[in-house]
């Protein structure tokens, strides 16, 4: 704790020595409005110890087709700014006169009308006040971000957007995972790359890292930082405190054609933490982050947040990147998130769907926050034919199973129109086929004690002669 407070004091002194700097990260996205017209959004992440955010923000527009398109001023949204400091309520940030790092998100928007289609429209902005507390590059300089658009041949396109804020806080000696949660509403393919952070519109306008730091190794990490070009994940285990920067370029493809790019500039803060970061488990608490989902069938699974600090509580959230997928949180000290989705045949696009899950604890002064990425492929093959339990009957009975999700007891109603006193067999299997519960019942309604179970299961009902009558997926907290 002493080392942590010393580091905070050093940051506070540095901030007061260089109050002219405030830019911690930014990105430019756009949304199609009408022919050659786009709603452009500039998301800006400000250090509260620096100068005020601009009242208006100018976007430059150019392409190989025309270099003389007038710049456009964007205005802050009515909700700006929003404080996004990862602090507990008892910690006061520099946004409110305290000493802990204070962060604000400013969102600027405006309509841009392009004069004609072109393959390489570029929207860009140069902010002349990069944060001066950065320890891995030559101090000062500009922060430059851009996005590109190809709207030739009638292409209608909106850029990818981001769900996770680009201001990660990592801890010395702890593995830290982060993902920007890029999402494309039109389902275009996304590919990621690390680029050198920019200071201006020319390709040579890049920041200068101090050796041994570099664009691909922006912090000292053991093992070295890794980056996944398919998902945009990066993972590191820092060996010392640092404040560094990283630039990610998201490339958007449709039918193999590059139709857009979004660059994102972020600041990475590495602290000496008094906290063990939470961990996002894999699917159903297994070391697996890939899911095979069956079309036209409800697919359910759970993910849990664990934490080595017994006194900390955890909370899970996700990026809402798959329309129609639902999430139910258990709450409590160790949050579990139950996901369910019923994809259609139209969702079998071949490419994986990616979504991110974020775990946050309630540590003070700084929350511990980590993000993990999961991939999901919708399938219609024989892999989706259940073999571990009875298959669905041709004419299943309409049973009622409640509540869902269940906690202590699961209630089953066989329905008066099909119930008889002949007797039934009920069985609960886990996803591996293991029998978790089995019993014979003679009543129309009955309850099952499920407090010792947790996760996704199949409940099946068979008649006295062994004929399959019903099958349900159930979730148990």
XYZ file of C-alpha atoms in Angstrom:
477
model
C 0.000 0.000 0.000
C 2.896 2.380 0.789
C 4.401 1.904 -2.693
C 0.982 2.475 -4.238
C 0.533 5.808 -2.425
C 4.058 6.925 -3.362
C 3.276 6.239 -7.023
C 0.035 8.219 -6.777
C 1.968 11.115 -5.188
C 4.526 11.061 -8.010
C 1.747 11.108 -10.583
C 0.121 14.025 -8.758
C 3.390 16.013 -8.849
C 3.893 15.230 -12.539
C 0.359 16.268 -13.333
C 0.827 19.610 -11.662
C 4.092 20.172 -13.523
C 2.392 19.607 -16.875
C -1.177 20.787 -16.568
C -1.255 21.846 -20.216
C -1.663 18.232 -21.332
C -4.922 16.340 -21.125
C -5.334 13.885 -24.024
C -5.420 10.241 -22.841
C -7.102 8.643 -25.844
C -9.518 9.142 -28.722
C -11.222 7.609 -31.750
C -13.409 8.756 -34.678
C -16.390 6.692 -35.823
C -19.149 7.403 -38.321
C -22.693 6.292 -39.060
C -24.435 6.382 -42.453
C -27.311 8.907 -42.553
C -28.090 9.230 -46.282
C -26.329 9.363 -49.657
C -22.784 10.724 -48.999
C -23.923 11.913 -45.541
C -22.566 10.644 -42.224
C -22.944 11.334 -38.522
C -19.336 11.602 -37.322
C -18.539 10.959 -33.650
C -15.291 11.910 -31.930
C -14.818 10.203 -28.552
C -12.199 11.976 -26.446
C -10.735 10.806 -23.142
C -9.444 13.634 -20.961
C -7.144 13.726 -17.934
C -8.903 16.009 -15.450
C -5.532 17.451 -14.348
C -4.994 18.996 -17.778
C -6.480 21.896 -19.655
C -10.246 22.003 -20.334
C -11.705 20.015 -23.203
C -12.361 22.020 -26.387
C -15.780 23.651 -26.723
C -15.866 22.656 -30.409
C -13.805 20.029 -32.198
C -12.718 20.293 -35.836
C -12.639 17.254 -38.121
C -10.482 17.434 -41.256
C -11.760 15.629 -44.363
C -9.676 14.635 -47.382
C -9.206 11.918 -50.033
C -7.328 11.247 -53.250
C -10.469 12.434 -55.058
C -10.477 15.847 -53.383
C -8.132 17.691 -51.034
C -10.327 20.754 -50.603
C -13.309 19.563 -48.579
C -14.059 22.072 -45.785
C -13.399 20.992 -42.203
C -16.430 20.385 -39.992
C -16.885 21.455 -36.374
C -18.385 18.886 -34.021
C -20.288 19.890 -30.886
C -20.196 18.099 -27.509
C -23.204 15.922 -26.770
C -25.543 17.150 -24.014
C -24.383 14.319 -21.720
C -20.675 15.262 -21.968
C -18.577 14.977 -19.965
C -19.057 11.656 -18.176
C -16.587 10.725 -15.439
C -15.190 7.238 -16.087
C -12.489 7.042 -13.410
C -12.362 3.414 -12.134
C -12.597 4.572 -8.509
C -14.660 3.463 -5.538
C -16.985 6.059 -4.009
C -14.619 6.926 -1.145
C -11.758 7.847 -3.522
C -11.760 11.426 -4.832
C -10.329 11.957 -8.317
C -8.640 15.017 -9.780
C -11.949 15.733 -11.526
C -13.307 16.660 -8.090
C -10.208 18.099 -6.420
C -8.668 14.819 -5.218
C -5.338 13.146 -5.955
C -6.415 9.988 -7.763
C -6.294 9.925 -11.565
C -9.494 11.451 -12.887
C -10.833 10.650 -16.356
C -13.610 12.166 -18.418
C -15.232 10.977 -21.640
C -16.264 13.736 -24.052
C -18.367 12.848 -27.099
C -18.564 15.297 -30.030
C -20.921 14.774 -32.985
C -21.800 16.439 -36.288
C -23.120 15.715 -39.782
C -20.580 15.477 -42.614
C -21.739 15.690 -46.232
C -19.207 14.391 -48.756
C -19.250 15.921 -52.261
C -19.100 12.559 -54.077
C -18.125 8.891 -53.567
C -14.457 7.955 -53.210
C -12.478 4.895 -52.129
C -10.348 6.584 -49.457
C -12.182 9.305 -47.571
C -10.393 10.156 -44.331
C -11.795 11.865 -41.233
C -9.078 13.032 -38.837
C -8.331 15.248 -35.858
C -5.131 16.493 -34.240
C -5.286 17.289 -30.520
C -2.224 19.311 -29.525
C -1.964 18.214 -25.914
C -0.985 14.568 -25.430
C -0.685 13.658 -21.757
C 2.767 14.586 -20.420
C 2.874 11.921 -17.672
C 3.682 9.273 -20.302
C 6.941 7.531 -19.342
C 7.696 5.458 -22.435
C 7.970 8.095 -25.180
C 9.502 11.504 -25.599
C 7.106 13.757 -23.696
C 4.643 16.132 -25.276
C 3.439 16.228 -28.846
C 0.122 15.831 -30.563
C -2.458 13.076 -30.476
C -3.737 12.287 -33.972
C -6.532 9.824 -34.801
C -8.343 9.035 -38.039
C -10.898 6.823 -39.718
C -11.346 5.969 -43.395
C -14.338 5.241 -45.619
C -14.791 3.626 -49.025
C -18.224 4.594 -50.396
C -17.668 3.792 -54.072
C -20.167 1.739 -56.078
C -23.084 2.512 -53.794
C -21.475 1.060 -50.657
C -23.564 1.955 -47.606
C -21.471 1.604 -44.494
C -21.190 2.658 -40.882
C -17.871 2.197 -39.100
C -17.237 -0.225 -36.244
C -17.943 1.195 -32.790
C -16.409 0.407 -29.400
C -18.032 -0.697 -26.145
C -15.022 -0.657 -23.795
C -13.377 2.600 -22.705
C -9.726 2.949 -23.875
C -8.221 3.810 -20.494
C -7.001 0.490 -19.041
C -5.375 0.254 -15.611
C -2.975 -2.682 -15.236
C -1.072 -3.910 -12.169
C 2.614 -4.744 -11.760
C 3.148 -8.510 -11.615
C -0.405 -9.424 -12.665
C -1.686 -10.680 -15.987
C -3.941 -8.090 -17.583
C -6.233 -8.709 -20.552
C -8.065 -6.017 -22.510
C -10.282 -5.846 -25.560
C -11.865 -2.779 -27.151
C -15.104 -4.667 -27.890
C -15.351 -3.421 -31.474
C -18.764 -4.097 -32.963
C -20.014 -3.706 -36.516
C -23.780 -3.421 -36.871
C -23.701 -4.600 -40.493
C -21.802 -7.776 -39.699
C -18.679 -6.847 -41.663
C -15.476 -8.756 -40.937
C -13.008 -6.995 -38.644
C -9.251 -7.469 -38.444
C -6.919 -5.699 -36.034
C -3.340 -4.476 -36.084
C -1.045 -2.496 -33.837
C 0.338 0.673 -35.380
C 2.673 3.348 -34.030
C 0.626 6.123 -32.393
C 0.361 9.138 -34.684
C 1.104 12.817 -34.096
C -0.125 14.151 -37.462
C -1.592 13.286 -40.880
C 1.703 12.312 -42.568
C 2.817 8.676 -42.335
C 6.085 9.899 -40.796
C 4.209 11.739 -38.043
C 4.574 9.122 -35.295
C 5.593 9.151 -31.644
C 9.146 8.233 -30.678
C 9.362 5.419 -28.124
C 12.274 5.276 -25.677
C 14.141 1.945 -26.010
C 13.342 -0.797 -25.121
C 9.703 0.320 -25.481
C 8.037 0.110 -28.904
C 4.654 0.244 -30.585
C 4.200 -3.531 -30.167
C 5.759 -3.652 -26.666
C 4.525 -0.427 -25.053
C 5.177 -1.642 -21.481
C 7.850 -3.842 -19.923
C 6.138 -7.213 -19.596
C 7.263 -10.742 -18.722
C 6.219 -12.611 -20.792
C 6.102 -9.967 -23.547
C 2.753 -8.466 -24.481
C 0.738 -10.552 -26.945
C -1.820 -9.311 -29.464
C -4.513 -11.239 -31.355
C -5.181 -9.832 -34.841
C -8.498 -11.704 -35.104
C -10.054 -10.427 -31.880
C -8.038 -7.338 -30.921
C -7.146 -8.871 -27.535
C -3.908 -7.838 -25.904
C -2.440 -9.432 -22.801
C 0.482 -8.383 -20.635
C 2.114 -8.975 -17.267
C 3.907 -5.691 -16.455
C 7.149 -5.739 -14.511
C 7.203 -2.084 -13.410
C 5.035 1.011 -13.146
C 4.637 2.890 -16.401
C 2.298 5.195 -18.289
C 2.366 4.269 -21.956
C 0.334 4.503 -25.167
C -0.920 2.045 -27.754
C -2.621 2.527 -31.130
C -4.965 -0.048 -32.652
C -6.203 0.010 -36.250
C -9.486 -1.809 -36.920
C -9.853 -2.825 -40.577
C -13.371 -3.462 -41.869
C -13.950 -5.829 -44.806
C -17.047 -6.683 -46.837
C -16.767 -9.445 -49.391
C -12.984 -9.248 -49.088
C -12.946 -5.513 -49.911
C -11.567 -3.011 -47.399
C -14.385 -0.498 -46.857
C -13.296 1.272 -43.679
C -10.744 1.731 -40.911
C -10.865 3.164 -37.404
C -7.741 4.025 -35.451
C -7.920 4.122 -31.669
C -5.270 5.745 -29.467
C -5.222 4.633 -25.827
C -3.194 5.283 -22.681
C -2.136 2.332 -20.495
C -1.607 3.041 -16.792
C 0.468 0.470 -14.887
C 0.231 0.812 -11.107
C 1.561 -0.901 -8.005
C -1.785 -2.296 -6.906
C -3.103 -3.294 -3.479
C -5.483 -5.645 -5.229
C -5.605 -8.969 -7.068
C -7.341 -8.470 -10.399
C -10.485 -10.545 -10.954
C -10.507 -13.375 -13.489
C -13.147 -14.199 -16.107
C -13.608 -17.965 -16.330
C -14.215 -19.817 -19.555
C -17.504 -21.373 -20.674
C -19.225 -23.183 -17.790
C -16.083 -22.569 -15.650
C -13.953 -24.637 -18.054
C -10.771 -23.325 -19.784
C -12.679 -22.908 -23.042
C -13.547 -19.574 -24.675
C -15.156 -20.941 -27.848
C -18.802 -21.944 -28.204
C -20.613 -24.030 -30.800
C -24.223 -22.839 -30.936
C -26.958 -24.795 -32.675
C -29.313 -22.989 -35.035
C -33.022 -22.948 -34.114
C -32.238 -24.127 -30.597
C -31.782 -22.227 -27.368
C -28.091 -22.278 -26.439
C -27.234 -21.420 -22.842
C -23.980 -21.276 -20.897
C -22.536 -19.465 -17.916
C -19.395 -17.458 -17.131
C -18.161 -16.637 -13.635
C -15.926 -13.926 -12.165
C -13.475 -15.174 -9.540
C -11.234 -13.105 -7.302
C -8.325 -14.057 -5.025
C -9.289 -11.256 -2.586
C -11.927 -12.802 -0.370
C -13.266 -9.408 0.755
C -13.907 -8.155 -2.789
C -17.151 -8.677 -4.684
C -17.204 -9.116 -8.447
C -19.574 -7.986 -11.168
C -19.832 -9.154 -14.788
C -20.998 -7.262 -17.868
C -20.762 -7.789 -21.611
C -20.627 -5.670 -24.759
C -24.128 -6.518 -26.112
C -22.587 -7.335 -29.478
C -24.894 -10.237 -30.415
C -28.491 -9.093 -30.995
C -31.002 -11.324 -29.243
C -28.572 -12.834 -26.756
C -29.765 -12.366 -23.174
C -27.820 -12.253 -19.928
C -28.992 -12.943 -16.387
C -26.654 -12.108 -13.500
C -26.688 -14.038 -10.248
C -25.223 -11.148 -8.243
C -23.701 -11.862 -4.855
C -20.043 -11.922 -3.901
C -18.953 -13.857 -6.994
C -21.146 -12.870 -9.898
C -22.141 -15.464 -12.496
C -23.609 -14.436 -15.847
C -25.971 -16.834 -17.628
C -26.184 -16.283 -21.398
C -28.893 -17.629 -23.708
C -29.345 -17.222 -27.461
C -31.538 -18.894 -30.055
C -29.878 -18.231 -33.428
C -31.674 -18.831 -36.702
C -30.385 -20.506 -39.851
C -29.662 -16.986 -41.157
C -27.088 -16.574 -38.375
C -24.871 -19.345 -39.795
C -22.519 -16.873 -41.461
C -19.425 -19.082 -41.198
C -17.323 -16.467 -39.410
C -17.279 -16.525 -35.601
C -19.284 -14.032 -33.606
C -17.059 -12.379 -31.013
C -18.223 -10.873 -27.740
C -16.401 -9.643 -24.654
C -17.130 -10.141 -20.973
C -15.726 -7.736 -18.376
C -15.199 -8.519 -14.705
C -14.957 -5.672 -12.193
C -14.300 -5.894 -8.472
C -15.079 -3.302 -5.782
C -11.541 -2.691 -4.569
C -10.510 0.755 -3.275
C -9.120 3.125 -4.382
C -9.112 1.627 -7.914
C -11.442 -1.095 -9.123
C -9.805 -4.121 -10.706
C -11.128 -4.533 -14.261
C -10.275 -7.207 -16.851
C -11.880 -8.230 -20.142
C -11.955 -11.583 -21.955
C -13.085 -12.394 -25.482
C -15.303 -15.313 -26.478
C -16.043 -16.673 -29.955
C -19.311 -18.293 -31.024
C -20.028 -20.197 -34.228
C -23.576 -21.075 -35.256
C -23.791 -24.610 -36.625
C -26.404 -26.786 -38.351
C -24.319 -29.948 -38.685
C -24.516 -33.261 -36.860
C -22.561 -31.629 -34.036
C -25.878 -30.158 -32.958
C -27.703 -33.502 -32.705
C -27.832 -34.376 -28.995
C -26.562 -37.873 -28.274
C -26.035 -37.750 -24.527
C -29.734 -37.722 -23.653
C -33.044 -38.680 -25.210
C -33.795 -36.746 -28.382
C -36.909 -34.633 -28.615
C -40.063 -36.683 -29.244
C -42.187 -36.079 -32.338
C -45.059 -34.788 -30.200
C -43.548 -33.430 -26.955
C -45.831 -32.726 -24.023
C -46.140 -29.091 -22.998
C -44.548 -29.100 -19.558
C -43.920 -26.013 -17.428
C -40.556 -25.583 -15.683
C -40.030 -22.612 -13.349
C -38.395 -20.460 -12.134
C -35.738 -19.889 -14.751
C -33.021 -19.497 -13.729
C -33.580 -21.584 -10.578
C -31.778 -21.090 -7.283
C -32.903 -23.537 -4.580
C -35.869 -25.438 -6.022
C -37.086 -26.227 -9.526
C -40.830 -26.731 -10.020
C -42.249 -28.902 -12.809
C -45.865 -29.083 -13.993
C -46.638 -31.909 -16.436
C -49.969 -30.351 -17.447
C -53.420 -31.733 -16.646
C -54.214 -32.485 -20.287
C -51.459 -35.082 -20.563
C -50.952 -36.177 -16.986
C -51.858 -39.727 -15.984
C -51.090 -41.874 -12.979
C -49.007 -44.261 -15.049
C -45.833 -42.690 -13.684
C -42.962 -40.810 -15.231
C -39.224 -40.695 -14.982
C -37.393 -37.383 -14.693
C -33.694 -36.914 -15.256
C -31.305 -33.956 -15.208
C -28.060 -34.247 -17.201
C -25.180 -31.792 -17.371
C -23.687 -30.836 -20.730
C -21.247 -33.777 -20.629
C -24.081 -36.288 -20.205
C -23.457 -36.948 -16.497
C -26.687 -37.640 -14.606
C -27.057 -34.995 -11.900
C -30.545 -36.046 -10.777
C -32.913 -38.947 -11.533
C -36.215 -39.982 -9.993
C -39.629 -41.506 -10.673
C -42.665 -39.275 -10.144
C -46.408 -39.911 -10.065
C -47.702 -36.391 -9.416
C -48.694 -33.767 -11.941
C -46.661 -31.094 -10.157
C -43.535 -31.588 -8.088
C -40.365 -29.792 -7.009
C -36.675 -30.750 -7.193
C -34.003 -29.568 -4.768
C -31.267 -28.152 -7.045
C -29.261 -26.042 -4.556
C -26.165 -28.246 -5.052
C -26.207 -27.767 -8.839
C -24.918 -24.817 -10.848
C -24.864 -24.140 -14.550
C -26.696 -25.286 -17.687
C -28.449 -28.674 -17.739
C -30.973 -30.735 -19.716
C -34.166 -31.871 -17.996
C -35.891 -34.820 -19.693
C -39.192 -36.570 -19.018
C -39.830 -40.171 -20.103
C -42.922 -42.315 -19.797
C -43.226 -45.598 -17.916
C -42.421 -47.480 -21.094
C -39.241 -45.427 -21.591
C -40.652 -43.254 -24.386
C -39.311 -39.683 -24.520
C -41.978 -37.096 -23.716
C -40.209 -33.776 -23.187
C -36.813 -32.103 -22.935
C -35.890 -28.653 -21.627
C -32.687 -26.707 -21.150
C -32.554 -25.290 -17.627
C -30.263 -22.861 -15.812
C -29.424 -23.190 -12.134
C -27.602 -20.499 -10.150
